C-alpha atoms as a PDB file:
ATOM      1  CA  UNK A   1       0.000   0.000   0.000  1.00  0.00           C
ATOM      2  CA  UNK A   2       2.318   3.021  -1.462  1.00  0.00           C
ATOM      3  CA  UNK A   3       2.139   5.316  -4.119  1.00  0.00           C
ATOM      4  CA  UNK A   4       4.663   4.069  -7.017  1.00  0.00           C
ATOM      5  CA  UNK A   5       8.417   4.382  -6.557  1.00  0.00           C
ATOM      6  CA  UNK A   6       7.456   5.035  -2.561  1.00  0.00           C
ATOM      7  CA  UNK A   7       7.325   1.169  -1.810  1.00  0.00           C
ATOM      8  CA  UNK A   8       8.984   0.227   1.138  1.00  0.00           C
ATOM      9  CA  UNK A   9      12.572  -1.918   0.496  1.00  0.00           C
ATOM     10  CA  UNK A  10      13.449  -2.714   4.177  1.00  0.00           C
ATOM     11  CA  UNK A  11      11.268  -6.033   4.024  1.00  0.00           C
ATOM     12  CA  UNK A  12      11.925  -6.841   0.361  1.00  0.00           C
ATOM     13  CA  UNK A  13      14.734  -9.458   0.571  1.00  0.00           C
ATOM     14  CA  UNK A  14      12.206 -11.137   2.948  1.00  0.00           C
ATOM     15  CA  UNK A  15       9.547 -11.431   0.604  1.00  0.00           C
ATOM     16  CA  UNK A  16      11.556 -12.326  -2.139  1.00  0.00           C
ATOM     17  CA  UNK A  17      13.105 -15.165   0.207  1.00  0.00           C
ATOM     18  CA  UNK A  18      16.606 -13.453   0.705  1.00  0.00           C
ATOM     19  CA  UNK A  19      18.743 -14.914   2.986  1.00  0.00           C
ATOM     20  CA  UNK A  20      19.898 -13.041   5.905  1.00  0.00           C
ATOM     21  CA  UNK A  21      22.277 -13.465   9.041  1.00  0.00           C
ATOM     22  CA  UNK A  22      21.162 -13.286  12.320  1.00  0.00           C
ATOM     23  CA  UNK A  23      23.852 -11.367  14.231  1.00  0.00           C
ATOM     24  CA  UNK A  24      23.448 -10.216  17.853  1.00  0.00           C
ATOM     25  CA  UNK A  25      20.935 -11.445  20.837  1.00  0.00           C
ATOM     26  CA  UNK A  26      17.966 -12.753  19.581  1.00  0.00           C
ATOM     27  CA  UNK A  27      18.582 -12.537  16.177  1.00  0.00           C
ATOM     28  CA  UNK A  28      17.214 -14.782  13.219  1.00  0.00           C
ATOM     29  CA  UNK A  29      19.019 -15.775  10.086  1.00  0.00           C
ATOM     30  CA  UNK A  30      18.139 -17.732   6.837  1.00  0.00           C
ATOM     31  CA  UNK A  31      20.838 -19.552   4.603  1.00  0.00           C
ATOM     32  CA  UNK A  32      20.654 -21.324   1.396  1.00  0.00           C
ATOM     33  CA  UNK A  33      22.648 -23.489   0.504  1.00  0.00           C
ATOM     34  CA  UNK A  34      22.200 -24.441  -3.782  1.00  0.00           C
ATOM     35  CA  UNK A  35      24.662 -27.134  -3.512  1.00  0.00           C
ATOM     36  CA  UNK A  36      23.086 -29.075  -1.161  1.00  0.00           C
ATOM     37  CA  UNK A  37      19.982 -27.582  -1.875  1.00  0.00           C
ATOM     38  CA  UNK A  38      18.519 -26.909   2.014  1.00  0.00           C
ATOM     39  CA  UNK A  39      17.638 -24.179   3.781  1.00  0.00           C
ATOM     40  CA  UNK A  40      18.431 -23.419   7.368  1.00  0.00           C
ATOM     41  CA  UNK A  41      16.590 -20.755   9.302  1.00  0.00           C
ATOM     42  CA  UNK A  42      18.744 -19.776  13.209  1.00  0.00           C
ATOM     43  CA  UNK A  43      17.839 -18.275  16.042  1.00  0.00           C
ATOM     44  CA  UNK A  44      20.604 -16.231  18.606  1.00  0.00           C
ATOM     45  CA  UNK A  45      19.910 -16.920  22.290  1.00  0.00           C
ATOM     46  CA  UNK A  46      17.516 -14.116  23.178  1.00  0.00           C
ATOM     47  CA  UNK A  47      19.013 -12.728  26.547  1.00  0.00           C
ATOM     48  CA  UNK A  48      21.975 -10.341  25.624  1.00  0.00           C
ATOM     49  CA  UNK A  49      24.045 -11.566  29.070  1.00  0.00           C
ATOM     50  CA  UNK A  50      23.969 -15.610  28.079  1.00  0.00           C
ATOM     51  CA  UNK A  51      24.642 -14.400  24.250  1.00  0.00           C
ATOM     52  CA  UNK A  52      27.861 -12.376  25.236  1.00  0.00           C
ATOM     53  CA  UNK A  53      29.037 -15.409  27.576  1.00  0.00           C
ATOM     54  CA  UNK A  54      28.307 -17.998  24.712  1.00  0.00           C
ATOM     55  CA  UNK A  55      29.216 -15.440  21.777  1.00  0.00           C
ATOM     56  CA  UNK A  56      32.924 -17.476  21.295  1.00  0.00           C
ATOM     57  CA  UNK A  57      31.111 -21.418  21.297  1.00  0.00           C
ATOM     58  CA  UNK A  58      28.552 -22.941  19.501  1.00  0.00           C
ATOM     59  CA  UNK A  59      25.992 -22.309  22.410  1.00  0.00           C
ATOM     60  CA  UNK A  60      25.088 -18.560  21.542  1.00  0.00           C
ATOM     61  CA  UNK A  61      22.918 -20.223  18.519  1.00  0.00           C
ATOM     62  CA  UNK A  62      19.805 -21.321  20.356  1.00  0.00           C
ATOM     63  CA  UNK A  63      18.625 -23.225  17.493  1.00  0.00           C
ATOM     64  CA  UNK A  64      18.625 -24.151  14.344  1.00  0.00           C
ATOM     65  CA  UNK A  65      16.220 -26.208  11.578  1.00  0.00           C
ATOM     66  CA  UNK A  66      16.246 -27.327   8.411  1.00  0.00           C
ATOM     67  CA  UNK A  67      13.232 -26.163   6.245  1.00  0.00           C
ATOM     68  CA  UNK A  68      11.616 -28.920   4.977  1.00  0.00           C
ATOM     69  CA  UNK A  69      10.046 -28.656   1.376  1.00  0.00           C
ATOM     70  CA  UNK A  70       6.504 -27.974   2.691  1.00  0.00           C
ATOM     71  CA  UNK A  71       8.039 -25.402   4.891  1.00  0.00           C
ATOM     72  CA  UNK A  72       9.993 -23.823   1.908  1.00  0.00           C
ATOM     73  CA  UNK A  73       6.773 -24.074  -0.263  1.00  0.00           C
ATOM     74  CA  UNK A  74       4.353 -22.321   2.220  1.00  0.00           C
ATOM     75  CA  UNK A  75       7.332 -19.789   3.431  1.00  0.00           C
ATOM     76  CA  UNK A  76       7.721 -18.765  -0.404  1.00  0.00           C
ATOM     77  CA  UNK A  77       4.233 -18.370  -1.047  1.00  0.00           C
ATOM     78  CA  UNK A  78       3.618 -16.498   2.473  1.00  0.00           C
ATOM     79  CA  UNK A  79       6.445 -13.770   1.832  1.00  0.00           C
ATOM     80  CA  UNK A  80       6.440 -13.136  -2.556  1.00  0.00           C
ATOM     81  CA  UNK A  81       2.547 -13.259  -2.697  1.00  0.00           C
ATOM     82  CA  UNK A  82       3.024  -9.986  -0.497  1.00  0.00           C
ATOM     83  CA  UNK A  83       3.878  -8.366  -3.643  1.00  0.00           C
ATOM     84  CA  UNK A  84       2.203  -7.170  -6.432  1.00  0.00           C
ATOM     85  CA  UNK A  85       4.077  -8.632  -8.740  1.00  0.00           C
ATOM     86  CA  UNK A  86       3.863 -12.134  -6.964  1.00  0.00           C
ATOM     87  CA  UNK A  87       6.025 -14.935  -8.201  1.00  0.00           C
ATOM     88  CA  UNK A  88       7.323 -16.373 -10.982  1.00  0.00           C
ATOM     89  CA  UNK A  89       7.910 -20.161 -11.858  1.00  0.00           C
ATOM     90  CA  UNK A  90      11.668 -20.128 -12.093  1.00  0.00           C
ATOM     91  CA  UNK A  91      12.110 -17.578  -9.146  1.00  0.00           C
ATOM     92  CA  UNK A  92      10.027 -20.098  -7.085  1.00  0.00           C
ATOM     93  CA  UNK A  93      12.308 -22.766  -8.485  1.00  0.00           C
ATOM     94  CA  UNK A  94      15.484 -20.487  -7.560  1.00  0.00           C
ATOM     95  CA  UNK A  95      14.494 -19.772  -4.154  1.00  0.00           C
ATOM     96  CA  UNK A  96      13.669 -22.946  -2.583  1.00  0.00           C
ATOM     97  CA  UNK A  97      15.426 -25.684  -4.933  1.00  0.00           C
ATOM     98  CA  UNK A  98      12.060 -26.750  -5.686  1.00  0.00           C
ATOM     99  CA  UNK A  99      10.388 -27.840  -8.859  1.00  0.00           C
ATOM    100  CA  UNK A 100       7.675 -25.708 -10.295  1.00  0.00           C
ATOM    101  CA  UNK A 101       5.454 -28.874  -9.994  1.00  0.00           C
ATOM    102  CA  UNK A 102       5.552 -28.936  -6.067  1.00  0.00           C
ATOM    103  CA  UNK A 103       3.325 -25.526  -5.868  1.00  0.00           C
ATOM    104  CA  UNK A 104       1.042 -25.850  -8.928  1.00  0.00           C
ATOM    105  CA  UNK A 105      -1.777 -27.779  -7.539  1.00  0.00           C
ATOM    106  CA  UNK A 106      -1.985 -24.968  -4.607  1.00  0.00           C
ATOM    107  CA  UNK A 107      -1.958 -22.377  -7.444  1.00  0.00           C
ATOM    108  CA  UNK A 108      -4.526 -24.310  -9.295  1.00  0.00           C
ATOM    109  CA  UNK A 109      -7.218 -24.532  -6.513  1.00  0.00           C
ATOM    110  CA  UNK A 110      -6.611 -21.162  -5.101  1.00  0.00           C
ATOM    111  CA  UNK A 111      -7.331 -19.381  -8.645  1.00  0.00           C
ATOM    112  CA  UNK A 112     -10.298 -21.392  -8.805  1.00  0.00           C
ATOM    113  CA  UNK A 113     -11.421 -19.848  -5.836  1.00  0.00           C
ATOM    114  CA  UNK A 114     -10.734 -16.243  -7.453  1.00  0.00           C
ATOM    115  CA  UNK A 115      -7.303 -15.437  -5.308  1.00  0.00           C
ATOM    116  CA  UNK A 116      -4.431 -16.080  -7.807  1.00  0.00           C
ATOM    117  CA  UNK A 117      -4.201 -14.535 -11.113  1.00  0.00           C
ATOM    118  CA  UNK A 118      -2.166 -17.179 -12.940  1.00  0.00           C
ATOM    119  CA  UNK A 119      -0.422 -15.842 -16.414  1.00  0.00           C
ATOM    120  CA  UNK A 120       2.550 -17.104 -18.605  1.00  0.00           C
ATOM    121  CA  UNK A 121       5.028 -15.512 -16.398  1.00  0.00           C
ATOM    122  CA  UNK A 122       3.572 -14.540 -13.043  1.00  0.00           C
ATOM    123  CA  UNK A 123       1.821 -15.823  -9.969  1.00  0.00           C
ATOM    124  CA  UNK A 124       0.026 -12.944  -8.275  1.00  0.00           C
ATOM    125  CA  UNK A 125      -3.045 -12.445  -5.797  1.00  0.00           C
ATOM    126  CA  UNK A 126      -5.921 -10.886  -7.312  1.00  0.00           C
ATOM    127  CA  UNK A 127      -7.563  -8.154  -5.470  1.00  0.00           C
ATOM    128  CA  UNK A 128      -9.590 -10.617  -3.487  1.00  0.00           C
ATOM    129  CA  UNK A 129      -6.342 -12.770  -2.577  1.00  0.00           C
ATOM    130  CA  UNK A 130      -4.312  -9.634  -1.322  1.00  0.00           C
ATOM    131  CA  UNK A 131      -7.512  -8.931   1.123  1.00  0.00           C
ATOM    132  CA  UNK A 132      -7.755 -12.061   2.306  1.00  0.00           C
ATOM    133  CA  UNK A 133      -4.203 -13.531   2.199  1.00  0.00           C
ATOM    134  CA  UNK A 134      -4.811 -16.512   5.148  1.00  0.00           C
ATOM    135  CA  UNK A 135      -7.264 -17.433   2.883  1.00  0.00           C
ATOM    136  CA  UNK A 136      -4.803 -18.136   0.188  1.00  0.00           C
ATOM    137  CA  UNK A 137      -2.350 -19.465   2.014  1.00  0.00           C
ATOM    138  CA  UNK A 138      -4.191 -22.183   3.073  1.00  0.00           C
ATOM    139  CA  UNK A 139      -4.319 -23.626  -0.434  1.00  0.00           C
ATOM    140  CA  UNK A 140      -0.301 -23.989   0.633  1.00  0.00           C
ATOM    141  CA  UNK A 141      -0.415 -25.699   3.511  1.00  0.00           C
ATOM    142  CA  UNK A 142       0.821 -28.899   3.450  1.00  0.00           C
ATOM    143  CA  UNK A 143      -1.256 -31.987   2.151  1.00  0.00           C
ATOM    144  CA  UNK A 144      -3.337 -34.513   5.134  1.00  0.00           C
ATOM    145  CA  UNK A 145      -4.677 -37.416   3.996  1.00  0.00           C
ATOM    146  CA  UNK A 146      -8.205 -35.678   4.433  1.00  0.00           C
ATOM    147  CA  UNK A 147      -7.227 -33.626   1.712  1.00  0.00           C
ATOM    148  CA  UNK A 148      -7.706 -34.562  -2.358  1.00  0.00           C
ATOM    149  CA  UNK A 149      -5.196 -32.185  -4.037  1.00  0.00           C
ATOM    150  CA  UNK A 150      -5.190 -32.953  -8.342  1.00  0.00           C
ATOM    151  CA  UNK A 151      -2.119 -33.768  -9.307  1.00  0.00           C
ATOM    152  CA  UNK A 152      -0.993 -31.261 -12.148  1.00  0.00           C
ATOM    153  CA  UNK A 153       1.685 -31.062 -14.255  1.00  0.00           C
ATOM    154  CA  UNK A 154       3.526 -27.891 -16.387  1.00  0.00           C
ATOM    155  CA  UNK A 155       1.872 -29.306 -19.383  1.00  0.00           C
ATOM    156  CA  UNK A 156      -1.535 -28.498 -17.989  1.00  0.00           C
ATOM    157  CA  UNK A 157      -0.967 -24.610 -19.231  1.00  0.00           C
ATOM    158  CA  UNK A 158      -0.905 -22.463 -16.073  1.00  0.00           C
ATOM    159  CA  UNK A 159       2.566 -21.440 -16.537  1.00  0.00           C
END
């Protein structure tokens, strides 16, 4: 919500699932790693006293985890469908080492339901999705056996 060329860029290497170091007490980090294609998130131990007595040893990170894909599929989807612009297939792909595939059947049933625009090129919320982006993102959470997802493929045009 800014006029154009007044948009915010403090939280845009979030939403376009950056990675960042967490330095200091209580600080987060994300790292990719393409070769071995995970993705760790960190936290610092919160209290600034323990931090500065662990700061030299391993201790001072309080923890750490290892996205799995469903967490690096709904993560994505949480922080570019922020944006206008939304998300393409390959930057999806880039991000989270991820084939297109993995988040097509979420993009299917949420345009259905009138809160993706899906084009050639781009993955965006309509006006509708951007209201109401829990909503959407529930289309990304990860399968339960309750749930009947179609499988779809890139052949099936939405890209």
């Amino acid at each position: 919500y800014a006029l154009p060329g007044k948009e915010c860029r403090h939280n845009l290497n979030y939403w376009q699932f950056g990675d960042y170091l967490g330095i200091g007490a209580g600080a987060h980090g994300k790292l990719s790693a393409a070769a071995t294609q995970t993705i760790t998130r960190s936290a610092r131990t919160r209290h600034p006293r323990s931090y500065l007595d662990t700061a030299p040893g391993a201790e001072r990170i309080a923890s750490r985890t290892m996205l799995t894909p469903a967490d690096a599929l709904l993560e994505y989807a949480m922080n570019a469908l922020r944006l206008d612009c939304g998300f393409s297939k390959a930057g999806f792909t880039a991000a989270t080492g991820l084939p297109a595939t993995a988040i097509l059947a979420a993009c299917k049933t949420a345009a259905e339901d009138g809160l993706l625009d899906i084009d050639d090129s781009r993955i965006r919320c309509t006006r509708r999705g951007r209201r109401y982006l829990n909503d959407v993102l529930q289309h990304f959470l990860p399968v339960t056996s309750d749930d009947a997802r179609t499988d779809i493929s890139e052949d099936d045009g939405l890209f």
